[in-house]
Short mmCIF file of C-alpha atoms in Angstrom, two decimals:
data_model
loop_
_atom_site.label_atom_id
_atom_site.label_comp_id
_atom_site.label_asym_id
_atom_site.label_seq_id
_atom_site.Cartn_x
_atom_site.Cartn_y
_atom_site.Cartn_z
CA UNK A 1 94.80 29.62 68.13
CA UNK A 2 96.45 31.30 70.85
CA UNK A 3 94.44 34.08 72.41
CA UNK A 4 96.37 37.35 73.14
CA UNK A 5 97.52 37.75 76.75
CA UNK A 6 95.70 41.23 77.18
CA UNK A 7 92.44 39.54 76.18
CA UNK A 8 92.97 37.00 78.47
CA UNK A 9 92.63 39.25 81.46
CA UNK A 10 89.56 40.78 80.76
CA UNK A 11 88.05 42.38 83.68
CA UNK A 12 91.61 41.69 85.65
CA UNK A 13 93.97 44.68 86.58
CA UNK A 14 97.33 44.35 84.01
CA UNK A 15 99.98 43.60 85.81
CA UNK A 16 102.26 46.95 85.99
CA UNK A 17 106.12 46.86 86.31
CA UNK A 18 107.78 47.28 90.10
CA UNK A 19 110.31 48.97 88.34
CA UNK A 20 109.50 52.41 87.86
CA UNK A 21 107.48 53.01 91.38
CA UNK A 22 110.93 52.05 93.04
CA UNK A 23 112.66 54.62 91.18
CA UNK A 24 110.13 57.14 92.17
CA UNK A 25 110.65 56.01 95.93
CA UNK A 26 114.40 56.54 95.47
CA UNK A 27 113.92 59.39 94.20
CA UNK A 28 111.90 60.83 96.89
CA UNK A 29 113.49 59.40 99.76
CA UNK A 30 116.72 61.76 100.47
CA UNK A 31 114.00 64.84 100.46
CA UNK A 32 111.54 62.75 102.74
CA UNK A 33 114.71 62.13 104.99
CA UNK A 34 115.53 65.85 104.89
CA UNK A 35 112.13 67.04 105.84
CA UNK A 36 111.68 64.80 108.93
CA UNK A 37 114.85 64.78 110.29
CA UNK A 38 114.80 69.13 110.19
CA UNK A 39 111.38 70.03 109.69
CA UNK A 40 108.98 67.94 111.43
CA UNK A 41 111.15 66.33 113.99
CA UNK A 42 111.70 69.63 115.01
CA UNK A 43 108.76 71.04 115.04
CA UNK A 44 107.42 68.29 117.14
CA UNK A 45 110.01 68.71 119.68
CA UNK A 46 109.16 72.60 119.75
CA UNK A 47 105.60 71.48 120.54
CA UNK A 48 106.38 69.08 123.62
CA UNK A 49 108.60 71.90 124.91
CA UNK A 50 106.10 74.80 124.79
CA UNK A 51 103.62 72.38 127.14
CA UNK A 52 106.37 71.45 129.56
CA UNK A 53 106.77 74.02 132.24
CA UNK A 54 110.59 74.84 134.34
CA UNK A 55 109.27 71.26 136.51
CA UNK A 56 109.21 69.14 133.33
CA UNK A 57 105.76 68.94 133.64
CA UNK A 58 102.95 69.17 130.96
CA UNK A 59 101.27 72.30 130.98
CA UNK A 60 99.65 74.96 129.26
CA UNK A 61 100.60 77.67 131.52
CA UNK A 62 102.99 78.97 129.14
CA UNK A 63 100.26 79.67 126.45
CA UNK A 64 97.99 81.17 129.47
CA UNK A 65 100.89 83.57 130.27
CA UNK A 66 101.24 84.46 126.33
CA UNK A 67 97.41 85.27 125.73
CA UNK A 68 96.83 87.09 129.23
CA UNK A 69 99.56 89.54 128.79
CA UNK A 70 98.59 92.42 127.02
CA UNK A 71 102.02 93.45 126.43
CA UNK A 72 102.81 90.41 124.24
CA UNK A 73 99.44 90.55 122.19
CA UNK A 74 100.53 93.81 121.20
CA UNK A 75 103.80 93.12 120.24
CA UNK A 76 101.59 89.67 118.31
CA UNK A 77 99.56 92.44 116.30
CA UNK A 78 102.02 94.92 115.51
CA UNK A 79 104.25 92.18 114.30
CA UNK A 80 101.62 90.94 112.36
CA UNK A 81 100.60 94.42 110.98
CA UNK A 82 104.00 95.32 110.31
CA UNK A 83 104.88 92.73 108.43
CA UNK A 84 101.74 92.40 106.36
CA UNK A 85 102.17 96.26 105.31
CA UNK A 86 105.67 95.29 104.62
CA UNK A 87 104.53 92.91 102.15
CA UNK A 88 102.09 94.56 100.41
CA UNK A 89 103.96 97.48 99.65
CA UNK A 90 107.24 95.17 98.53
CA UNK A 91 104.76 93.73 95.95
CA UNK A 92 103.38 96.42 94.88
CA UNK A 93 106.79 98.23 94.46
CA UNK A 94 108.48 95.06 92.37
CA UNK A 95 105.25 93.96 90.48
CA UNK A 96 105.96 96.94 87.84
CA UNK A 97 109.77 96.77 88.31
CA UNK A 98 109.53 93.05 87.55
CA UNK A 99 106.72 93.42 84.72
CA UNK A 100 109.18 95.97 82.86
CA UNK A 101 112.11 93.74 83.26
CA UNK A 102 110.36 90.91 81.78
CA UNK A 103 108.70 92.85 78.67
CA UNK A 104 110.76 96.12 78.00
CA UNK A 105 114.12 94.75 78.50
CA UNK A 106 116.30 93.17 76.02
CA UNK A 107 117.18 89.86 76.95
CA UNK A 108 121.00 90.16 76.98
CA UNK A 109 120.34 92.94 79.69
CA UNK A 110 117.99 90.91 81.96
CA UNK A 111 120.88 88.49 83.22
CA UNK A 112 122.62 91.55 84.31
CA UNK A 113 120.08 93.30 86.42
CA UNK A 114 119.10 90.01 87.74
CA UNK A 115 122.36 89.85 89.11
CA UNK A 116 122.42 93.11 90.40
CA UNK A 117 118.35 92.27 91.89
CA UNK A 118 120.08 88.88 93.83
CA UNK A 119 123.44 91.06 95.36
CA UNK A 120 121.62 91.53 98.82
CA UNK A 121 120.99 87.51 98.86
CA UNK A 122 125.15 87.03 98.77
CA UNK A 123 125.69 89.81 101.23
CA UNK A 124 125.64 89.40 104.94
CA UNK A 125 122.36 90.88 106.86
CA UNK A 126 124.14 92.93 109.44
CA UNK A 127 126.39 94.66 106.72
CA UNK A 128 122.72 95.54 104.75
CA UNK A 129 121.41 96.57 108.16
CA UNK A 130 124.31 98.92 109.59
CA UNK A 131 124.58 100.31 106.09
CA UNK A 132 120.88 101.55 105.63
CA UNK A 133 121.48 102.57 109.54
CA UNK A 134 124.72 105.29 108.06
CA UNK A 135 121.87 105.97 104.94
CA UNK A 136 119.42 107.17 107.44
CA UNK A 137 121.34 108.70 110.37
CA UNK A 138 121.44 112.09 111.17
CA UNK A 139 124.48 113.63 108.80
CA UNK A 140 124.13 111.24 106.38
CA UNK A 141 123.87 110.76 103.11
CA UNK A 142 120.37 110.68 102.91
CA UNK A 143 119.57 113.64 105.93
CA UNK A 144 122.43 115.68 104.04
CA UNK A 145 120.31 115.55 100.95
CA UNK A 146 117.08 116.51 102.70
CA UNK A 147 118.70 119.30 104.62
CA UNK A 148 119.77 120.82 101.43
CA UNK A 149 116.39 121.03 99.90
CA UNK A 150 115.36 122.26 103.05
CA UNK A 151 112.68 119.89 104.28
CA UNK A 152 114.49 118.70 107.40
CA UNK A 153 117.09 119.64 109.69
CA UNK A 154 120.39 118.74 110.19
CA UNK A 155 119.85 116.78 113.22
CA UNK A 156 116.55 115.03 111.94
CA UNK A 157 116.47 111.21 111.27
CA UNK A 158 113.86 108.25 111.29
CA UNK A 159 116.65 106.55 112.70
CA UNK A 160 115.51 104.70 116.08
CA UNK A 161 111.81 104.67 114.54
CA UNK A 162 109.23 102.02 113.47
CA UNK A 163 109.58 103.95 110.07
CA UNK A 164 113.36 103.00 109.90
CA UNK A 165 112.05 99.56 110.52
CA UNK A 166 109.94 99.40 108.04
CA UNK A 167 111.67 101.00 105.37
CA UNK A 168 114.34 98.10 106.25
CA UNK A 169 112.41 95.61 106.01
CA UNK A 170 110.94 96.76 102.76
CA UNK A 171 114.25 97.08 101.38
CA UNK A 172 115.05 93.43 102.32
CA UNK A 173 111.98 91.99 100.54
CA UNK A 174 112.24 93.80 97.66
CA UNK A 175 115.06 90.80 95.77
CA UNK A 176 112.11 87.99 96.85
CA UNK A 177 109.43 90.63 95.13
CA UNK A 178 110.97 91.47 91.84
CA UNK A 179 112.37 87.86 91.70
CA UNK A 180 108.99 85.72 92.14
CA UNK A 181 107.19 88.37 90.35
CA UNK A 182 109.29 88.33 87.06
CA UNK A 183 108.58 84.58 86.90
CA UNK A 184 104.79 85.52 87.16
CA UNK A 185 105.22 87.85 84.07
CA UNK A 186 106.80 85.52 82.23
CA UNK A 187 104.50 83.66 82.29
CA UNK A 188 102.03 85.48 80.83
CA UNK A 189 102.13 85.45 77.16
CA UNK A 190 101.99 87.67 74.71
CA UNK A 191 99.73 86.38 72.65
CA UNK A 192 97.04 86.23 75.37
CA UNK A 193 97.70 90.44 75.59
CA UNK A 194 97.42 90.77 72.23
CA UNK A 195 94.39 88.76 71.76
CA UNK A 196 92.42 90.79 74.49
CA UNK A 197 93.44 94.40 72.79
CA UNK A 198 92.54 93.24 69.89
CA UNK A 199 89.01 92.12 71.05
CA UNK A 200 88.85 95.92 72.39
CA UNK A 201 89.78 95.27 75.91
CA UNK A 202 91.16 98.23 77.78
CA UNK A 203 94.07 98.29 80.01
CA UNK A 204 92.67 98.19 83.08
CA UNK A 205 90.35 95.16 82.19
CA UNK A 206 93.20 93.34 80.66
CA UNK A 207 95.05 93.64 84.02
CA UNK A 208 91.62 92.43 86.22
CA UNK A 209 90.74 89.53 83.62
CA UNK A 210 93.81 88.42 81.86
CA UNK A 211 97.12 89.44 83.87
CA UNK A 212 96.05 88.98 87.43
CA UNK A 213 94.21 85.32 86.49
CA UNK A 214 97.55 84.03 85.45
CA UNK A 215 100.30 85.54 87.95
CA UNK A 216 97.91 85.17 91.50
CA UNK A 217 99.52 81.82 92.36
CA UNK A 218 103.04 83.30 92.19
CA UNK A 219 101.67 86.41 94.25
CA UNK A 220 100.23 83.97 96.44
CA UNK A 221 104.12 82.31 96.74
CA UNK A 222 105.51 86.17 97.00
CA UNK A 223 103.05 86.78 99.74
CA UNK A 224 104.24 84.05 101.87
CA UNK A 225 107.74 83.61 101.27
CA UNK A 226 108.03 87.57 102.42
CA UNK A 227 105.55 87.63 104.91
CA UNK A 228 106.94 84.68 106.51
CA UNK A 229 110.54 86.03 106.88
CA UNK A 230 109.38 89.69 108.03
CA UNK A 231 107.25 88.16 110.77
CA UNK A 232 110.19 86.51 112.20
CA UNK A 233 112.34 89.64 111.94
CA UNK A 234 114.81 90.41 115.29
CA UNK A 235 117.76 92.00 114.39
CA UNK A 236 116.45 94.80 111.83
CA UNK A 237 114.19 96.09 115.36
CA UNK A 238 117.00 95.46 117.80
CA UNK A 239 119.40 97.91 115.50
CA UNK A 240 117.03 100.33 113.77
CA UNK A 241 113.50 100.19 115.32
CA UNK A 242 114.10 101.54 118.83
CA UNK A 243 112.05 101.30 121.54
CA UNK A 244 108.76 102.08 120.04
CA UNK A 245 109.79 99.38 116.91
CA UNK A 246 110.55 96.19 118.45
CA UNK A 247 108.43 92.76 117.35
CA UNK A 248 107.72 89.61 118.73
CA UNK A 249 110.89 87.91 117.83
CA UNK A 250 113.36 90.46 119.44
CA UNK A 251 111.36 89.09 122.82
CA UNK A 252 112.00 85.57 121.81
CA UNK A 253 115.23 86.28 121.15
CA UNK A 254 115.60 87.67 124.71
CA UNK A 255 113.82 84.70 126.17
CA UNK A 256 116.21 82.12 124.33
CA UNK A 257 119.37 84.02 124.77
CA UNK A 258 118.64 84.23 128.79
CA UNK A 259 117.96 80.66 129.24
CA UNK A 260 115.27 81.19 131.97
CA UNK A 261 112.35 80.15 130.33
CA UNK A 262 112.68 78.06 127.63
CA UNK A 263 109.19 76.75 127.40
CA UNK A 264 107.84 80.55 127.30
CA UNK A 265 110.12 81.56 124.26
CA UNK A 266 108.93 78.08 122.63
CA UNK A 267 105.64 78.94 123.51
CA UNK A 268 105.67 82.38 121.94
CA UNK A 269 107.22 81.00 118.74
CA UNK A 270 104.57 78.86 118.13
CA UNK A 271 101.73 81.48 118.59
CA UNK A 272 103.84 83.34 115.72
CA UNK A 273 104.26 80.33 113.80
CA UNK A 274 99.76 79.81 114.10
CA UNK A 275 99.07 82.95 113.81
CA UNK A 276 101.44 83.49 110.88
CA UNK A 277 99.90 80.33 108.96
CA UNK A 278 96.45 81.91 109.42
CA UNK A 279 97.23 85.05 107.88
CA UNK A 280 99.09 83.16 104.83
CA UNK A 281 96.01 80.99 104.44
CA UNK A 282 92.97 83.84 104.71
CA UNK A 283 95.20 85.89 102.19
CA UNK A 284 95.57 82.58 100.16
CA UNK A 285 91.76 81.97 100.08
CA UNK A 286 90.82 85.51 99.21
CA UNK A 287 93.52 85.80 96.07
CA UNK A 288 92.24 82.25 94.99
CA UNK A 289 88.30 84.06 95.05
CA UNK A 290 89.34 86.97 93.21
CA UNK A 291 91.25 84.81 90.93
CA UNK A 292 88.09 82.67 89.71
CA UNK A 293 85.77 85.79 90.18
CA UNK A 294 87.85 87.74 87.28
CA UNK A 295 88.48 84.99 85.08
CA UNK A 296 84.52 83.99 85.22
CA UNK A 297 85.18 80.79 87.65
CA UNK A 298 82.41 79.12 89.25
CA UNK A 299 81.73 82.50 91.41
CA UNK A 300 80.30 84.01 88.35
CA UNK A 301 79.73 81.55 85.69
CA UNK A 302 76.26 81.50 84.34
CA UNK A 303 74.12 78.89 84.61
CA UNK A 304 72.99 77.03 81.29
CA UNK A 305 69.64 77.19 80.03
CA UNK A 306 67.07 74.59 80.67
CA UNK A 307 66.16 71.75 77.64
CA UNK A 308 62.88 72.17 76.35
CA UNK A 309 61.57 69.14 76.76
CA UNK A 310 60.63 66.89 73.91
CA UNK A 311 56.61 66.27 73.59
CA UNK A 312 55.57 62.83 73.15
CA UNK A 313 54.05 61.52 70.03
CA UNK A 314 49.96 61.04 70.02
CA UNK A 315 48.84 57.41 68.63
CA UNK A 316 46.50 60.01 66.50
CA UNK A 317 49.56 61.32 64.84
CA UNK A 318 51.99 58.21 64.57
CA UNK A 319 49.22 56.55 62.83
CA UNK A 320 48.23 59.52 60.53
CA UNK A 321 52.14 59.60 59.44
CA UNK A 322 52.02 55.57 59.11
CA UNK A 323 49.26 55.85 56.52
#
């Protein structure tokens, strides 16, 4: 009798067709090539350039100059703090709008509203900046309304102040926040919310223990996209920020435009990149910890009670039972 082929290879590994593996490799190859060419190799070139001085010698003097200067460290701190504040405010303002759009707007109108939200993406960045400048300048529409309400004078304006830069960056970050958080709001099943309310959960408990754990991954994505986009801003501070609203991106842009010391500009860029990744990593870890804590994860999971030990039967009891 012929033994079937699966039984012949007991203890051996069955042959796997190479077709699916080759297909997956072929599908991934274009993306891997693009990542290597336009992400990995430029990053390697930047790292090498940052450690090369004007005499083409390997040195750390560019980074020593960055960390020994109080001016660049203050610019770095201001850039990180401003970017963090812009990201938090954009998320705080975009979350209610995204939740209302996903839960309280008819599907027929959502497409139109989402189309209006992405208008800044299809508009020139400089056009948005100068349009915002027209709104907040002295004698502009906002200044006129505030003057009529007797809140400010006719020549008062926040133009060329850090507040103008802050509001502009928040305005630019709002579309990203609304779109990403809209996806997070849609991922929360209405049946889960209804079950929580049926069991008597209060709105605050529903948000902290149901909505937040389910939406935390998208919040991290939103934070990463907005923070990285904001931390490298240089056009907004140059046009709206004034002397006190400059960011580290302006210094990097000036160094590269002048061509005096490209290695120092690259060193500034690498320091900004590393510190930005550290901030994103800390926020990601914090959000993950709060997600596990609020969803009953390993941080607050009660330990299982010990199992009771079974008592061994004595010989007398065994003899008695057998008799």
